[in-house]
Amino acid sequence: MHSEFTLTLRQVQEFLLNVSPVRPVFIWGPPGVGKSALVAQFAESLGLECVALLGSQLAPEDLIGIPQIEGGVSRFYPPSMIVRERGFVLFIDELNIASAEIQKAFYSLILEQRIGEYRLPKGSVITAGSARVNITRDRKSVV
């Protein structure tokens, strides 16, 4: 099911509050419209930390980890940038321009809230975003 809605920035905030706790939300809009700030405000309104990852600036090992031998088997330890004791808001930015390997790693975070053996803490919320290629003069985001 592909659902696309055109919303104002104010409406995006309400949409995040109502939808993202149960389903990942993808925010798509022109560069500089305030997608990252909007997600940070959303996290603050929930009393959660906001962790933003830029897909264009990550290598696969940054997300997947580097294997280490433990007890005769290799294990991938999750990166410290996403390991938390309590739920948080994870904002995956620039998803559309991340490498294919990074996008694959992000998909397990988005769809299953896990990376390798590590699962995000209960109560974590995942949002993603990207800048659309065609830039318009209005101040709307597409979700």
C-alpha atoms as a PDB file:
ATOM      1  CA  MET A   1       0.000   0.000   0.000  1.00  0.00           C
ATOM      2  CA  HIS A   2       1.448   3.341  -1.052  1.00  0.00           C
ATOM      3  CA  SER A   3      -0.057   6.271   0.787  1.00  0.00           C
ATOM      4  CA  GLU A   4       1.143   9.729  -0.098  1.00  0.00           C
ATOM      5  CA  PHE A   5      -0.238  12.890   1.451  1.00  0.00           C
ATOM      6  CA  THR A   6       0.670  16.518   0.920  1.00  0.00           C
ATOM      7  CA  LEU A   7       0.755  18.271   4.264  1.00  0.00           C
ATOM      8  CA  THR A   8       1.823  21.595   5.695  1.00  0.00           C
ATOM      9  CA  LEU A   9       4.657  21.527   8.221  1.00  0.00           C
ATOM     10  CA  ARG A  10       2.145  21.943  11.055  1.00  0.00           C
ATOM     11  CA  GLN A  11       0.110  19.005   9.765  1.00  0.00           C
ATOM     12  CA  VAL A  12       3.256  16.862   9.523  1.00  0.00           C
ATOM     13  CA  GLN A  13       3.810  17.333  13.268  1.00  0.00           C
ATOM     14  CA  GLU A  14       0.297  16.075  14.036  1.00  0.00           C
ATOM     15  CA  PHE A  15       0.696  13.229  11.548  1.00  0.00           C
ATOM     16  CA  LEU A  16       3.920  12.148  13.268  1.00  0.00           C
ATOM     17  CA  LEU A  17       2.199  12.168  16.665  1.00  0.00           C
ATOM     18  CA  ASN A  18      -0.652   9.991  15.434  1.00  0.00           C
ATOM     19  CA  VAL A  19       1.035   7.600  13.017  1.00  0.00           C
ATOM     20  CA  SER A  20       4.753   7.148  13.721  1.00  0.00           C
ATOM     21  CA  PRO A  21       4.392   5.403  17.108  1.00  0.00           C
ATOM     22  CA  VAL A  22       2.777   2.465  15.276  1.00  0.00           C
ATOM     23  CA  ARG A  23       4.209   2.745  11.755  1.00  0.00           C
ATOM     24  CA  PRO A  24       7.405   4.235  10.267  1.00  0.00           C
ATOM     25  CA  VAL A  25       6.832   7.553   8.505  1.00  0.00           C
ATOM     26  CA  PHE A  26       8.781   8.837   5.499  1.00  0.00           C
ATOM     27  CA  ILE A  27       8.963  12.621   5.076  1.00  0.00           C
ATOM     28  CA  TRP A  28       9.770  13.831   1.586  1.00  0.00           C
ATOM     29  CA  GLY A  29      10.153  17.512   0.784  1.00  0.00           C
ATOM     30  CA  PRO A  30      12.382  20.225  -0.626  1.00  0.00           C
ATOM     31  CA  PRO A  31      15.806  20.864   0.901  1.00  0.00           C
ATOM     32  CA  GLY A  32      15.851  23.328   3.774  1.00  0.00           C
ATOM     33  CA  VAL A  33      12.139  23.111   4.589  1.00  0.00           C
ATOM     34  CA  GLY A  34      12.854  21.904   8.131  1.00  0.00           C
ATOM     35  CA  LYS A  35      12.346  18.137   8.055  1.00  0.00           C
ATOM     36  CA  SER A  36      15.125  17.440  10.562  1.00  0.00           C
ATOM     37  CA  ALA A  37      13.991  20.210  12.911  1.00  0.00           C
ATOM     38  CA  LEU A  38      10.428  18.937  12.696  1.00  0.00           C
ATOM     39  CA  VAL A  39      11.469  15.424  13.740  1.00  0.00           C
ATOM     40  CA  ALA A  40      13.600  16.834  16.575  1.00  0.00           C
ATOM     41  CA  GLN A  41      10.590  18.834  17.832  1.00  0.00           C
ATOM     42  CA  PHE A  42       8.437  15.719  17.553  1.00  0.00           C
ATOM     43  CA  ALA A  43      10.929  13.714  19.664  1.00  0.00           C
ATOM     44  CA  GLU A  44      11.055  16.496  22.240  1.00  0.00           C
ATOM     45  CA  SER A  45       7.247  16.557  22.455  1.00  0.00           C
ATOM     46  CA  LEU A  46       7.368  12.845  23.351  1.00  0.00           C
ATOM     47  CA  GLY A  47      10.193  13.333  25.839  1.00  0.00           C
ATOM     48  CA  LEU A  48      12.491  11.154  23.752  1.00  0.00           C
ATOM     49  CA  GLU A  49      16.017  11.626  22.496  1.00  0.00           C
ATOM     50  CA  CYS A  50      16.317  12.188  18.740  1.00  0.00           C
ATOM     51  CA  VAL A  51      19.139  10.410  16.927  1.00  0.00           C
ATOM     52  CA  ALA A  52      19.668  11.468  13.310  1.00  0.00           C
ATOM     53  CA  LEU A  53      21.686   9.401  10.852  1.00  0.00           C
ATOM     54  CA  LEU A  54      22.681  10.778   7.448  1.00  0.00           C
ATOM     55  CA  GLY A  55      22.535   8.003   4.890  1.00  0.00           C
ATOM     56  CA  SER A  56      24.896   9.815   2.547  1.00  0.00           C
ATOM     57  CA  GLN A  57      27.653   9.904   5.172  1.00  0.00           C
ATOM     58  CA  LEU A  58      27.667   6.303   6.399  1.00  0.00           C
ATOM     59  CA  ALA A  59      29.616   3.250   5.337  1.00  0.00           C
ATOM     60  CA  PRO A  60      28.063  -0.231   5.783  1.00  0.00           C
ATOM     61  CA  GLU A  61      30.297  -1.035   8.763  1.00  0.00           C
ATOM     62  CA  ASP A  62      29.083   2.147  10.492  1.00  0.00           C
ATOM     63  CA  LEU A  63      25.639   0.526  10.820  1.00  0.00           C
ATOM     64  CA  ILE A  64      26.257  -3.186  10.625  1.00  0.00           C
ATOM     65  CA  GLY A  65      29.388  -3.127  12.765  1.00  0.00           C
ATOM     66  CA  ILE A  66      32.661  -4.974  12.518  1.00  0.00           C
ATOM     67  CA  PRO A  67      32.765  -8.679  13.403  1.00  0.00           C
ATOM     68  CA  GLN A  68      34.536  -9.779  16.557  1.00  0.00           C
ATOM     69  CA  ILE A  69      35.253 -13.320  17.676  1.00  0.00           C
ATOM     70  CA  GLU A  70      33.541 -14.211  20.942  1.00  0.00           C
ATOM     71  CA  GLY A  71      33.328 -17.760  22.255  1.00  0.00           C
ATOM     72  CA  GLY A  72      34.429 -19.227  18.934  1.00  0.00           C
ATOM     73  CA  VAL A  73      31.801 -17.404  16.853  1.00  0.00           C
ATOM     74  CA  SER A  74      31.786 -14.049  15.135  1.00  0.00           C
ATOM     75  CA  ARG A  75      29.372 -11.412  16.383  1.00  0.00           C
ATOM     76  CA  PHE A  76      28.553  -8.004  15.018  1.00  0.00           C
ATOM     77  CA  TYR A  77      28.230  -5.458  17.786  1.00  0.00           C
ATOM     78  CA  PRO A  78      25.769  -2.650  17.122  1.00  0.00           C
ATOM     79  CA  PRO A  79      27.202   0.833  16.642  1.00  0.00           C
ATOM     80  CA  SER A  80      27.144   3.111  19.670  1.00  0.00           C
ATOM     81  CA  MET A  81      25.219   5.744  17.702  1.00  0.00           C
ATOM     82  CA  ILE A  82      22.021   3.666  17.931  1.00  0.00           C
ATOM     83  CA  VAL A  83      22.462   1.711  21.162  1.00  0.00           C
ATOM     84  CA  ARG A  84      20.241   3.140  23.885  1.00  0.00           C
ATOM     85  CA  GLU A  85      18.761   1.855  27.147  1.00  0.00           C
ATOM     86  CA  ARG A  86      15.324   3.371  26.495  1.00  0.00           C
ATOM     87  CA  GLY A  87      13.207   4.160  23.458  1.00  0.00           C
ATOM     88  CA  PHE A  88      14.204   7.059  21.221  1.00  0.00           C
ATOM     89  CA  VAL A  89      13.304   8.619  17.882  1.00  0.00           C
ATOM     90  CA  LEU A  90      15.573   7.499  15.065  1.00  0.00           C
ATOM     91  CA  PHE A  91      15.552   9.831  12.070  1.00  0.00           C
ATOM     92  CA  ILE A  92      17.138   8.336   8.975  1.00  0.00           C
ATOM     93  CA  ASP A  93      17.875  11.297   6.729  1.00  0.00           C
ATOM     94  CA  GLU A  94      18.975  11.309   3.098  1.00  0.00           C
ATOM     95  CA  LEU A  95      17.717   7.753   2.668  1.00  0.00           C
ATOM     96  CA  ASN A  96      17.310   8.217  -1.074  1.00  0.00           C
ATOM     97  CA  ILE A  97      20.978   9.067  -1.676  1.00  0.00           C
ATOM     98  CA  ALA A  98      22.503   6.442   0.634  1.00  0.00           C
ATOM     99  CA  SER A  99      24.451   3.616  -0.996  1.00  0.00           C
ATOM    100  CA  ALA A 100      22.555   0.409  -1.748  1.00  0.00           C
ATOM    101  CA  GLU A 101      24.345  -1.371   1.131  1.00  0.00           C
ATOM    102  CA  ILE A 102      23.340   1.333   3.612  1.00  0.00           C
ATOM    103  CA  GLN A 103      19.762   1.303   2.330  1.00  0.00           C
ATOM    104  CA  LYS A 104      19.611  -2.465   2.964  1.00  0.00           C
ATOM    105  CA  ALA A 105      20.812  -1.975   6.537  1.00  0.00           C
ATOM    106  CA  PHE A 106      18.328   0.855   7.040  1.00  0.00           C
ATOM    107  CA  TYR A 107      15.463  -1.333   5.826  1.00  0.00           C
ATOM    108  CA  SER A 108      15.946  -3.791   8.690  1.00  0.00           C
ATOM    109  CA  LEU A 109      15.885  -0.834  11.079  1.00  0.00           C
ATOM    110  CA  ILE A 110      12.782   0.623   9.454  1.00  0.00           C
ATOM    111  CA  LEU A 111      10.808  -2.601   9.022  1.00  0.00           C
ATOM    112  CA  GLU A 112      11.974  -4.699  11.987  1.00  0.00           C
ATOM    113  CA  GLN A 113      13.573  -2.163  14.357  1.00  0.00           C
ATOM    114  CA  ARG A 114      16.747  -4.200  14.408  1.00  0.00           C
ATOM    115  CA  ILE A 115      20.235  -4.281  12.983  1.00  0.00           C
ATOM    116  CA  GLY A 116      21.849  -7.718  13.093  1.00  0.00           C
ATOM    117  CA  GLU A 117      21.065  -9.237  16.493  1.00  0.00           C
ATOM    118  CA  TYR A 118      20.451  -5.869  18.157  1.00  0.00           C
ATOM    119  CA  ARG A 119      16.849  -4.711  18.565  1.00  0.00           C
ATOM    120  CA  LEU A 120      15.956  -1.110  19.284  1.00  0.00           C
ATOM    121  CA  PRO A 121      14.510  -0.581  22.759  1.00  0.00           C
ATOM    122  CA  LYS A 122      10.751  -0.823  23.181  1.00  0.00           C
ATOM    123  CA  GLY A 123       9.101   2.522  22.541  1.00  0.00           C
ATOM    124  CA  SER A 124      11.525   3.526  19.794  1.00  0.00           C
ATOM    125  CA  VAL A 125      10.047   5.423  16.849  1.00  0.00           C
ATOM    126  CA  ILE A 126      11.537   5.422  13.364  1.00  0.00           C
ATOM    127  CA  THR A 127      11.131   8.158  10.792  1.00  0.00           C
ATOM    128  CA  ALA A 128      12.989   8.671   7.552  1.00  0.00           C
ATOM    129  CA  GLY A 129      13.303  11.529   5.145  1.00  0.00           C
ATOM    130  CA  SER A 130      14.820  12.814   1.985  1.00  0.00           C
ATOM    131  CA  ALA A 131      14.856  15.897  -0.141  1.00  0.00           C
ATOM    132  CA  ARG A 132      12.934  15.629  -3.345  1.00  0.00           C
ATOM    133  CA  VAL A 133      14.706  16.451  -6.564  1.00  0.00           C
ATOM    134  CA  ASN A 134      12.202  18.945  -7.919  1.00  0.00           C
ATOM    135  CA  ILE A 135      12.224  22.076  -5.776  1.00  0.00           C
ATOM    136  CA  THR A 136       9.130  24.229  -5.498  1.00  0.00           C
ATOM    137  CA  ARG A 137       8.584  27.617  -3.896  1.00  0.00           C
ATOM    138  CA  ASP A 138       5.893  26.466  -1.477  1.00  0.00           C
ATOM    139  CA  ARG A 139       6.729  25.396   2.059  1.00  0.00           C
ATOM    140  CA  LYS A 140       5.051  21.997   2.016  1.00  0.00           C
ATOM    141  CA  SER A 141       6.396  18.547   2.735  1.00  0.00           C
ATOM    142  CA  VAL A 142       5.126  15.369   1.216  1.00  0.00           C
ATOM    143  CA  VAL A 143       4.699  12.427   3.564  1.00  0.00           C
END
